[in-house]
mmCIF file of C-alpha atoms and ligand atoms in Angstrom:
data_model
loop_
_atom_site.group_PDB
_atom_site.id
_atom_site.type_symbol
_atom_site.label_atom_id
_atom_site.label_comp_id
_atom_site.label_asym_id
_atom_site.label_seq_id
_atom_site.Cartn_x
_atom_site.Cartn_y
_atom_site.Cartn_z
ATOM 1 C CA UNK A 20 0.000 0.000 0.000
ATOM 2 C CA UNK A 21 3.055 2.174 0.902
ATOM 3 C CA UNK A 22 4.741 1.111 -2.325
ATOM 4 C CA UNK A 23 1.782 1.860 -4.286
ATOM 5 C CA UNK A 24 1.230 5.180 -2.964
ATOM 6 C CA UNK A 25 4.783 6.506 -3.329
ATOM 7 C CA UNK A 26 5.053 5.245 -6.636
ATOM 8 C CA UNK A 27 1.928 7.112 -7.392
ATOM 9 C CA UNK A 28 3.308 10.237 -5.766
ATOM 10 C CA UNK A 29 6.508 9.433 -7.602
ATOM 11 C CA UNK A 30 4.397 10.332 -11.160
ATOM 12 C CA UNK A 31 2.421 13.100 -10.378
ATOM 13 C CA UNK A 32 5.540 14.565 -9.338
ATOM 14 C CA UNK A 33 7.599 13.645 -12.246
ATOM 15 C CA UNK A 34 4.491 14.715 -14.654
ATOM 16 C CA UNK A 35 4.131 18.125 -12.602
ATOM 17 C CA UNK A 36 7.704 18.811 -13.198
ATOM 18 C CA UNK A 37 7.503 17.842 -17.121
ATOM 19 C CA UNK A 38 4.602 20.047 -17.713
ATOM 20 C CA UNK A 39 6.285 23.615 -15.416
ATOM 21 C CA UNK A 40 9.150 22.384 -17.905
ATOM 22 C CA UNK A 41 7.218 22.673 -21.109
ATOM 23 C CA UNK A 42 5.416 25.703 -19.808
ATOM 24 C CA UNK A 43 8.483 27.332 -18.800
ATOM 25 C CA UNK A 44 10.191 26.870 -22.227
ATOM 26 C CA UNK A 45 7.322 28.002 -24.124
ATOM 27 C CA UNK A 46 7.053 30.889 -21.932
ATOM 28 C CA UNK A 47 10.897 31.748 -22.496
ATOM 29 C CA UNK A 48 10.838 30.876 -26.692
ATOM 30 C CA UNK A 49 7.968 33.618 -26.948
ATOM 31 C CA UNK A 50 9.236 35.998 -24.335
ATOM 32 C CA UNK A 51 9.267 39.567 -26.293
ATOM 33 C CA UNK A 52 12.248 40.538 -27.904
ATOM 34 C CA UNK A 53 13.740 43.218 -26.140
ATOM 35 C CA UNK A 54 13.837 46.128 -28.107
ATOM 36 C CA UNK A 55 17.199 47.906 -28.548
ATOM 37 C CA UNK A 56 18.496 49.571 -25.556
ATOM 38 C CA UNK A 57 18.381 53.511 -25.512
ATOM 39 C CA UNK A 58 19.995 55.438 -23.000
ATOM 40 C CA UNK A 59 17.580 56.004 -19.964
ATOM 41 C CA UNK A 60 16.477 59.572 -20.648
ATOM 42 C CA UNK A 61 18.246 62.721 -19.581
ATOM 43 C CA UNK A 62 16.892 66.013 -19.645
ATOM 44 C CA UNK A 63 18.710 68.248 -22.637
ATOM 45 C CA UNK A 64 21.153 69.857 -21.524
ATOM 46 C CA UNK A 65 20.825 73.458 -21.031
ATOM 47 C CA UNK A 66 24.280 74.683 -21.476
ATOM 48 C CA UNK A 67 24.620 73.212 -24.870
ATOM 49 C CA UNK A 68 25.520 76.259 -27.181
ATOM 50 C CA UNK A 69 24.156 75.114 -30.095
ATOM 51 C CA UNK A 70 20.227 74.884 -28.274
ATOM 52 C CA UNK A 71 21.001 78.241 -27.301
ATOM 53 C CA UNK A 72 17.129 79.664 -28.571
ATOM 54 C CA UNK A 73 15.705 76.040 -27.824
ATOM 55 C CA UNK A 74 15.049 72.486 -29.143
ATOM 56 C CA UNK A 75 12.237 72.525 -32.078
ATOM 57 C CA UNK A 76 11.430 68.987 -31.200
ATOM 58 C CA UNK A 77 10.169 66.727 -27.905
ATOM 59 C CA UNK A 78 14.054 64.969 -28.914
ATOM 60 C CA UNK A 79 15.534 62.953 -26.262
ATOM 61 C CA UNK A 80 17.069 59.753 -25.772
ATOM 62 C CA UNK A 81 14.319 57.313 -25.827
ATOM 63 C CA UNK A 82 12.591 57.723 -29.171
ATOM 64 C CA UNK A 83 14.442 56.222 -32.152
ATOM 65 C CA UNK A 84 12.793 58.700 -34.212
ATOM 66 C CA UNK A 85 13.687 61.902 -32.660
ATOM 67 C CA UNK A 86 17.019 60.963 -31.230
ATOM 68 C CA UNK A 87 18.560 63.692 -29.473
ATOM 69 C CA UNK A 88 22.207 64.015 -29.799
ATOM 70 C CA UNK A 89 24.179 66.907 -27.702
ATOM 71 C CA UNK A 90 27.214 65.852 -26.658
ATOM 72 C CA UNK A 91 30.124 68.070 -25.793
ATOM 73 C CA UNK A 92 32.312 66.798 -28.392
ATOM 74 C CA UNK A 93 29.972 67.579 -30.831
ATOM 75 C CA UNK A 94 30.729 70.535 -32.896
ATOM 76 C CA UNK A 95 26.794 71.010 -33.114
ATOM 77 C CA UNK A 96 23.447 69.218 -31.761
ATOM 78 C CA UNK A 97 20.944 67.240 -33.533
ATOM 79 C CA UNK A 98 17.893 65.264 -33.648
ATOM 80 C CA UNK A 99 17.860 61.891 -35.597
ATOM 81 C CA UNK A 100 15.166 59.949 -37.331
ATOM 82 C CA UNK A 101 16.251 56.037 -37.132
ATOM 83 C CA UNK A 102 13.848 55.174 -39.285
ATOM 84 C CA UNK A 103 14.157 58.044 -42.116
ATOM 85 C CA UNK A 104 18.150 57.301 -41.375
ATOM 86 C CA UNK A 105 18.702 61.199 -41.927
ATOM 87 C CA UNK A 106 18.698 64.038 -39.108
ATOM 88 C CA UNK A 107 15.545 65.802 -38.572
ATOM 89 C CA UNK A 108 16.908 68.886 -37.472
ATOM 90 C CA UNK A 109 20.978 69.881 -37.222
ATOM 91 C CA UNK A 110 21.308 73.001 -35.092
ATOM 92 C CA UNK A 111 24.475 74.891 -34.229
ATOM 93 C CA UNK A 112 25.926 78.624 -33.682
ATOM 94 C CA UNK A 113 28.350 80.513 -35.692
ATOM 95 C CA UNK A 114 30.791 83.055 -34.658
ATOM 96 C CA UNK A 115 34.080 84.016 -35.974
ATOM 97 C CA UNK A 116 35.427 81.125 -33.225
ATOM 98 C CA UNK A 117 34.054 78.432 -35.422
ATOM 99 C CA UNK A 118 36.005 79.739 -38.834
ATOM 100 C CA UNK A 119 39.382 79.506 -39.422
ATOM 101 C CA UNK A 120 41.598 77.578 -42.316
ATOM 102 C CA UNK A 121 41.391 74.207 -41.215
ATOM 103 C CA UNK A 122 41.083 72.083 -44.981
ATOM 104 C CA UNK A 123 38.008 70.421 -45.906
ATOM 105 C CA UNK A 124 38.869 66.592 -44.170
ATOM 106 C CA UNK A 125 36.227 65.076 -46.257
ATOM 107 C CA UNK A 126 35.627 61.546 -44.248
ATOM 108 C CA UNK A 127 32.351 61.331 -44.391
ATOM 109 C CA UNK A 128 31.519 58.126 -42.363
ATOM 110 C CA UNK A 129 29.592 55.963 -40.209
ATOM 111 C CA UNK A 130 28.450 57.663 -36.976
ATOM 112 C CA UNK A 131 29.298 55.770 -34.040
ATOM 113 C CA UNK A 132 27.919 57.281 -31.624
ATOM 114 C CA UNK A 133 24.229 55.810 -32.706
ATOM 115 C CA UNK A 134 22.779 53.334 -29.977
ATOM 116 C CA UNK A 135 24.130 49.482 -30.747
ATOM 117 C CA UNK A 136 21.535 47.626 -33.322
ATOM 118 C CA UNK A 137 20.722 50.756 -35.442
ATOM 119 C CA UNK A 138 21.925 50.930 -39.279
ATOM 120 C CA UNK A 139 24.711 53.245 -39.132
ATOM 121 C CA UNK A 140 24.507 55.009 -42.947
ATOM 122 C CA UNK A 141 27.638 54.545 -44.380
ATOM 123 C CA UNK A 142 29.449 56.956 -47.106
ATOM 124 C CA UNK A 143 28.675 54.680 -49.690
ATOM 125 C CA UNK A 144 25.162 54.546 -49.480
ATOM 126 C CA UNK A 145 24.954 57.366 -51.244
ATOM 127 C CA UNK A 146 26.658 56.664 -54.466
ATOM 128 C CA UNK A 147 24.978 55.942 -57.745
ATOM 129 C CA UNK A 148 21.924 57.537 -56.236
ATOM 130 C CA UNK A 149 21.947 60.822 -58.213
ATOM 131 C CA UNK A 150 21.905 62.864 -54.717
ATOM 132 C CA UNK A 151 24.827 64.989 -52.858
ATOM 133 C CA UNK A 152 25.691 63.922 -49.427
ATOM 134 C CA UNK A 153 24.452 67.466 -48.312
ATOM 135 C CA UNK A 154 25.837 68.513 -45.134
ATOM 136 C CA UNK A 155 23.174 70.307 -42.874
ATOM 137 C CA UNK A 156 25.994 71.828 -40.790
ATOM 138 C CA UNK A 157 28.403 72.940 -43.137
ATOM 139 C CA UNK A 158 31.809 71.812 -43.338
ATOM 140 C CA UNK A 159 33.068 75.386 -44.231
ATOM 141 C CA UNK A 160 31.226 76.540 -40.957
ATOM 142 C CA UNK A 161 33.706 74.000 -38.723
ATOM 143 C CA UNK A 162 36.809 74.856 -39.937
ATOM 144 C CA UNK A 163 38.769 75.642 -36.341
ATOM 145 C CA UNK A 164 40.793 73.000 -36.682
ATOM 146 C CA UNK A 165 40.680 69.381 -38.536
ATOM 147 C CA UNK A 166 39.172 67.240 -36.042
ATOM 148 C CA UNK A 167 35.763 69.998 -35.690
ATOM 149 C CA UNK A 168 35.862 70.137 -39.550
ATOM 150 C CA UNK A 169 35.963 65.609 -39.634
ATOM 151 C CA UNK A 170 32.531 66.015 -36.921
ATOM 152 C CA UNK A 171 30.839 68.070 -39.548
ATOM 153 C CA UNK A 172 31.080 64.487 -42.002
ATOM 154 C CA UNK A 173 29.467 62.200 -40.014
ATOM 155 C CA UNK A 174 26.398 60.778 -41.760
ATOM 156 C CA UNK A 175 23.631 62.172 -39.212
ATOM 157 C CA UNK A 176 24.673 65.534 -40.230
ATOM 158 C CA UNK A 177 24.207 64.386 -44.488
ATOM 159 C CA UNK A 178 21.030 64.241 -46.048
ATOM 160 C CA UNK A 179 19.831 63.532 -49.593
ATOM 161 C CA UNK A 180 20.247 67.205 -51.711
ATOM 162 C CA UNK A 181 20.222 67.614 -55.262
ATOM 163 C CA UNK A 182 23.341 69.229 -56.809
ATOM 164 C CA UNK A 183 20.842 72.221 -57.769
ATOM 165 C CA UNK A 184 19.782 72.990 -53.962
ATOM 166 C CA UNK A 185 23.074 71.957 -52.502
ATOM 167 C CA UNK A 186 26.112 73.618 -54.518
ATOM 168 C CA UNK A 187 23.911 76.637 -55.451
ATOM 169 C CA UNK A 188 21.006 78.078 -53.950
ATOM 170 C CA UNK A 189 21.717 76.284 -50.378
ATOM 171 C CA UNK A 190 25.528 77.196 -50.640
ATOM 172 C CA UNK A 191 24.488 80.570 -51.324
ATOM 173 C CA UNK A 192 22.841 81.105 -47.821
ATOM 174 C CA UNK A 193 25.376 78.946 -46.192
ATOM 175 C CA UNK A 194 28.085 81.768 -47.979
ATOM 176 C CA UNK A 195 26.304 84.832 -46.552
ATOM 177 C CA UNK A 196 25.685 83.140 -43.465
ATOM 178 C CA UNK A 197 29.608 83.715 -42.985
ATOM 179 C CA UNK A 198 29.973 86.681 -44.693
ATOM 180 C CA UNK A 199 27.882 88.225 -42.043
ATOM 181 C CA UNK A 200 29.560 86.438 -39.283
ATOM 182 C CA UNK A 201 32.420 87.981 -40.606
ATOM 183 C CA UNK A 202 30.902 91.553 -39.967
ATOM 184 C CA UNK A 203 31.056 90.339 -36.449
ATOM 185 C CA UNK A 204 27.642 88.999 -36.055
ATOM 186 C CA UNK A 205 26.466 85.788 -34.172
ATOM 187 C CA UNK A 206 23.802 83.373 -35.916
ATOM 188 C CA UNK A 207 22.022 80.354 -34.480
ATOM 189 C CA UNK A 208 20.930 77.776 -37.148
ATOM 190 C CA UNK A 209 18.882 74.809 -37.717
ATOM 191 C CA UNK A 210 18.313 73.163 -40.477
ATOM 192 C CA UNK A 211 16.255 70.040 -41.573
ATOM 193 C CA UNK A 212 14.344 68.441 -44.465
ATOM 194 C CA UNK A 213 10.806 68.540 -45.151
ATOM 195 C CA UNK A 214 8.400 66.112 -46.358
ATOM 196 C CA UNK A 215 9.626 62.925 -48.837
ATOM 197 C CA UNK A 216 10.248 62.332 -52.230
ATOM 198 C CA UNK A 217 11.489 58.819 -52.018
ATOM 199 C CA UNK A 218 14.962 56.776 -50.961
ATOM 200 C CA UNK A 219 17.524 56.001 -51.908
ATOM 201 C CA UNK A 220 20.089 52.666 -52.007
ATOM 202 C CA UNK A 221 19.065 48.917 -50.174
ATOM 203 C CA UNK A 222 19.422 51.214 -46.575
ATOM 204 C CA UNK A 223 16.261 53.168 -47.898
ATOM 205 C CA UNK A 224 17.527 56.687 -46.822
ATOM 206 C CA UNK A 225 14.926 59.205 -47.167
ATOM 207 C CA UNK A 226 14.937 61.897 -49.443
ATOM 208 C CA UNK A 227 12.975 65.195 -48.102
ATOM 209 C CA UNK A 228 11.420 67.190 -50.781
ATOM 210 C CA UNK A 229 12.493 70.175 -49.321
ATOM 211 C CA UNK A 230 15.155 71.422 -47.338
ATOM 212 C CA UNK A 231 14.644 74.336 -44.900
ATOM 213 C CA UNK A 232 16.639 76.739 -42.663
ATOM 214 C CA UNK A 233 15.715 79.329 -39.835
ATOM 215 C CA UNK A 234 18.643 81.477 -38.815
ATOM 216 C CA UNK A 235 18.473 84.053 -35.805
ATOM 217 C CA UNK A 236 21.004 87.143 -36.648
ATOM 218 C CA UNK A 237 22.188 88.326 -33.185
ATOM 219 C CA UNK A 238 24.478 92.018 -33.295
ATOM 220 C CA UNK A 239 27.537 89.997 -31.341
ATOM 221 C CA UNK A 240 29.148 86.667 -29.949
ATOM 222 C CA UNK A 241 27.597 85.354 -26.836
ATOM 223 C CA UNK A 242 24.165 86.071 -27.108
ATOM 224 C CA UNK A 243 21.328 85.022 -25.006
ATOM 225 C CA UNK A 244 17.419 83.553 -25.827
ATOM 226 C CA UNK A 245 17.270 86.512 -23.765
ATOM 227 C CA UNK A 246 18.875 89.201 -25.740
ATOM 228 C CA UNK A 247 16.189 88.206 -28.870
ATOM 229 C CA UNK A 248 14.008 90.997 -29.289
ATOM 230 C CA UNK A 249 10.977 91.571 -31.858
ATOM 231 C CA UNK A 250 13.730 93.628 -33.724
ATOM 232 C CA UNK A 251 16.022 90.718 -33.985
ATOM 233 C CA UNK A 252 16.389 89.588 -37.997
ATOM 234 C CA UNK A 253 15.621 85.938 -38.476
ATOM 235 C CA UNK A 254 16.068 84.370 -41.745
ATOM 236 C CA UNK A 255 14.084 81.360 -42.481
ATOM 237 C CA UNK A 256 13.911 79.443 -45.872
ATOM 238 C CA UNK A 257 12.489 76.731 -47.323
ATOM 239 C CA UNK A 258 14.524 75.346 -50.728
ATOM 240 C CA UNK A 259 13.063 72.168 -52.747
ATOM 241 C CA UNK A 260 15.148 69.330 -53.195
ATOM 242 C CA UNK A 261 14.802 68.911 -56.891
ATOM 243 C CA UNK A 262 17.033 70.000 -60.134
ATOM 244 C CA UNK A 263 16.405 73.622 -61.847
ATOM 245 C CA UNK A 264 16.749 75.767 -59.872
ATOM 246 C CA UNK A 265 20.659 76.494 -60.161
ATOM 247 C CA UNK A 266 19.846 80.173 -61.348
ATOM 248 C CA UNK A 267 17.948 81.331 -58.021
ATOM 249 C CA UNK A 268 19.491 82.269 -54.683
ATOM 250 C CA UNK A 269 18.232 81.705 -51.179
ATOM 251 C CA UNK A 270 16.502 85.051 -51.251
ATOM 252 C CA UNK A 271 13.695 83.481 -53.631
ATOM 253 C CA UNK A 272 12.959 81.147 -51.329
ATOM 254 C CA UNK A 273 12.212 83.175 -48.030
ATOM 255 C CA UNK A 274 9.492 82.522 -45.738
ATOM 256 C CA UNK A 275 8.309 83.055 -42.286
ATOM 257 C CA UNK A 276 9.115 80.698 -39.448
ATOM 258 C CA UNK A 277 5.075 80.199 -38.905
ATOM 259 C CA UNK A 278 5.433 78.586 -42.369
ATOM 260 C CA UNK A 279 8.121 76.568 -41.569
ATOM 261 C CA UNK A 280 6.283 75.463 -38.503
ATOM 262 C CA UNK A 281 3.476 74.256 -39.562
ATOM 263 C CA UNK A 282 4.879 72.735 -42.285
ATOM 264 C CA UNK A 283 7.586 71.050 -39.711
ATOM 265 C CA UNK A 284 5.180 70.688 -36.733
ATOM 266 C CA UNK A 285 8.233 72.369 -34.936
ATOM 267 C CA UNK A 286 8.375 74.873 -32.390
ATOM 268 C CA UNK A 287 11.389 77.178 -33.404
ATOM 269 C CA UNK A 288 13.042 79.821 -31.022
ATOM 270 C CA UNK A 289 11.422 77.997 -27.683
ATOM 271 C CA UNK A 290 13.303 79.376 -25.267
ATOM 272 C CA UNK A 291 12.791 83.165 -26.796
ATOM 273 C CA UNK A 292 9.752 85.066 -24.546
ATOM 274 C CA UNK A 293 6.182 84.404 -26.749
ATOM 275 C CA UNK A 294 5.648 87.563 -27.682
ATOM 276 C CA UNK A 295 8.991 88.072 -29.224
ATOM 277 C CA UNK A 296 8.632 84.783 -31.216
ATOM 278 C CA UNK A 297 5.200 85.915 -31.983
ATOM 279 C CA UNK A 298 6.745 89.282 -33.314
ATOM 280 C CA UNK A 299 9.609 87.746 -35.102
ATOM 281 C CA UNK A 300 8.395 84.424 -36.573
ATOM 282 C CA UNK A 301 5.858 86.121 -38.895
ATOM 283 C CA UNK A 302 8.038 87.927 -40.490
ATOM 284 C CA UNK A 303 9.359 87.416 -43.737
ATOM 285 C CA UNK A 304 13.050 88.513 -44.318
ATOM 286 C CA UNK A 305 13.853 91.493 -46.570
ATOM 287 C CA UNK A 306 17.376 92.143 -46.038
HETATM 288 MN MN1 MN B 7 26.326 71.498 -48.961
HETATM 289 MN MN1 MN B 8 8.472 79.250 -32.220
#
């Protein structure tokens, strides 16, 4: 009777511990994959020069798709889009300090500072597609010395330009952007695409249709949200990425920050007082 009853005990035991087995090892073959690790977040930081009149996006370092990056050894900040594989916004100030005669170092490359698991866009993605690698912070804008220029080629400060919106009417603002920094004056710029016409290459980097610019012109270096006032000159443009239009300079395509944010769902100038960027965001530039 004994026998019979620990034999009996002996089974339901052994079956109990076959079926928590197979349970278990279901349960662990259709556990969720973990999605790639992001950085818990961390607020912005608010001494980074080149958010100086704000962030235009909710960026931070959780979403893959508005990926902020501001570190210090970053010649500029900027949000990326994981999925687009281009920046969504570069921004970054100018001052004299920033010019100088390093050469053009020309290495565009992977960026490795993207989280582990994410395509890093490589140089070569880009060829045979019929589009510049268009810099959004221009190389002729970091040219301190040669390892700030070499930041300024990193691929999540390229996106797809024609060679009609990048070497001409693009260039052109990017020239008198340092012509008047070399008056003296301070400018904060950001700088994004708009909208999409497409990809390009097996890495299916989008192409904006349009690539736009808002510029704040402030009198001298080390300027404040603060020292923005309704008199301030902003310069905001919004070029489309297509061929034909070698002829016309950024001054033809001028509009007013409102535009640009509601075309961008952006809030530029954030940390300027409302009625200021009330005051200076409908403006269209004349000068
Ligand atoms: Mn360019
Ligand atoms: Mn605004």
């Amino acid at each position: 009777m004994l026998k019979r009853r620990w034999k009996i005990f002996a089974i339901v035991a052994l079956v109990i511990a076959a079926i928590a087995a197979m349970v278990g090892g279901v349960l662990l073959l259709n556990r969720p994959q973990q999605p790639t690790v992001l950085q818990p977040f961390l607020p912005p930081s608010v001494g980074n020069v080149h958010l100086t009149m704000g962030i235009p996006s909710q960026a931070d370092r959780t979403n893959a798709n508005d990926y902020l990056i501001d570190d210090d050894k970053r010649p500029y900040a900027l949000s990326y889009n994981d999925s687009k594989r281009i920046p969504n916004w570069v921004s970054w100030q100018l001052n004299k300090s920033w010019l100088g005669t390093a050469p053009r170092t020309n290495d565009f490359r992977e960026d490795p500072t993207l989280p582990k698991g994410w395509y890093r866009v490589k140089s070569t993605d880009y060829n045979g597609s019929g589009y510049d690698r268009g810099h959004m912070a221009p190389s002729a804008d970091r040219a301190r010395d040669t390892a700030t220029n070499s930041a300024t080629f990193l691929m999540t400060n390229i996106v797809p330009q024609t060679a009609d919106n990048n070497r001409d009417v693009w260039e052109s603002l990017e020239s008198e952007s340092r012509r008047l920094v070399n008056l003296g004056q301070e400018l904060y710029i950001v700088a994004g695409g708009a909208g999409e016409k497409g990809s390009i290459g097996s890495a299916k980097i989008s192409v904006p249709a349009s690539t736009w610019k808002v510029i704040v012109v402030m009198a001298k270096p080390g300027a404040t949200a603060a020292d923005v006032t309704s008199r301030t000159r902003v310069i905001a443009v919004d070029v489309p990425n297509i061929q034909g239009i070698k002829d016309k300079t950024w001054r033809d395509f001028r509009v007013s920050v409102d535009q640009l944010e509601a075309k961008t769902g952006y809030d530029f100038l954030s940390r300027v007082t409302g009625s200021v960027q009330q005051a200076i965001e409908r403006r269209v530039d004349k000068g």
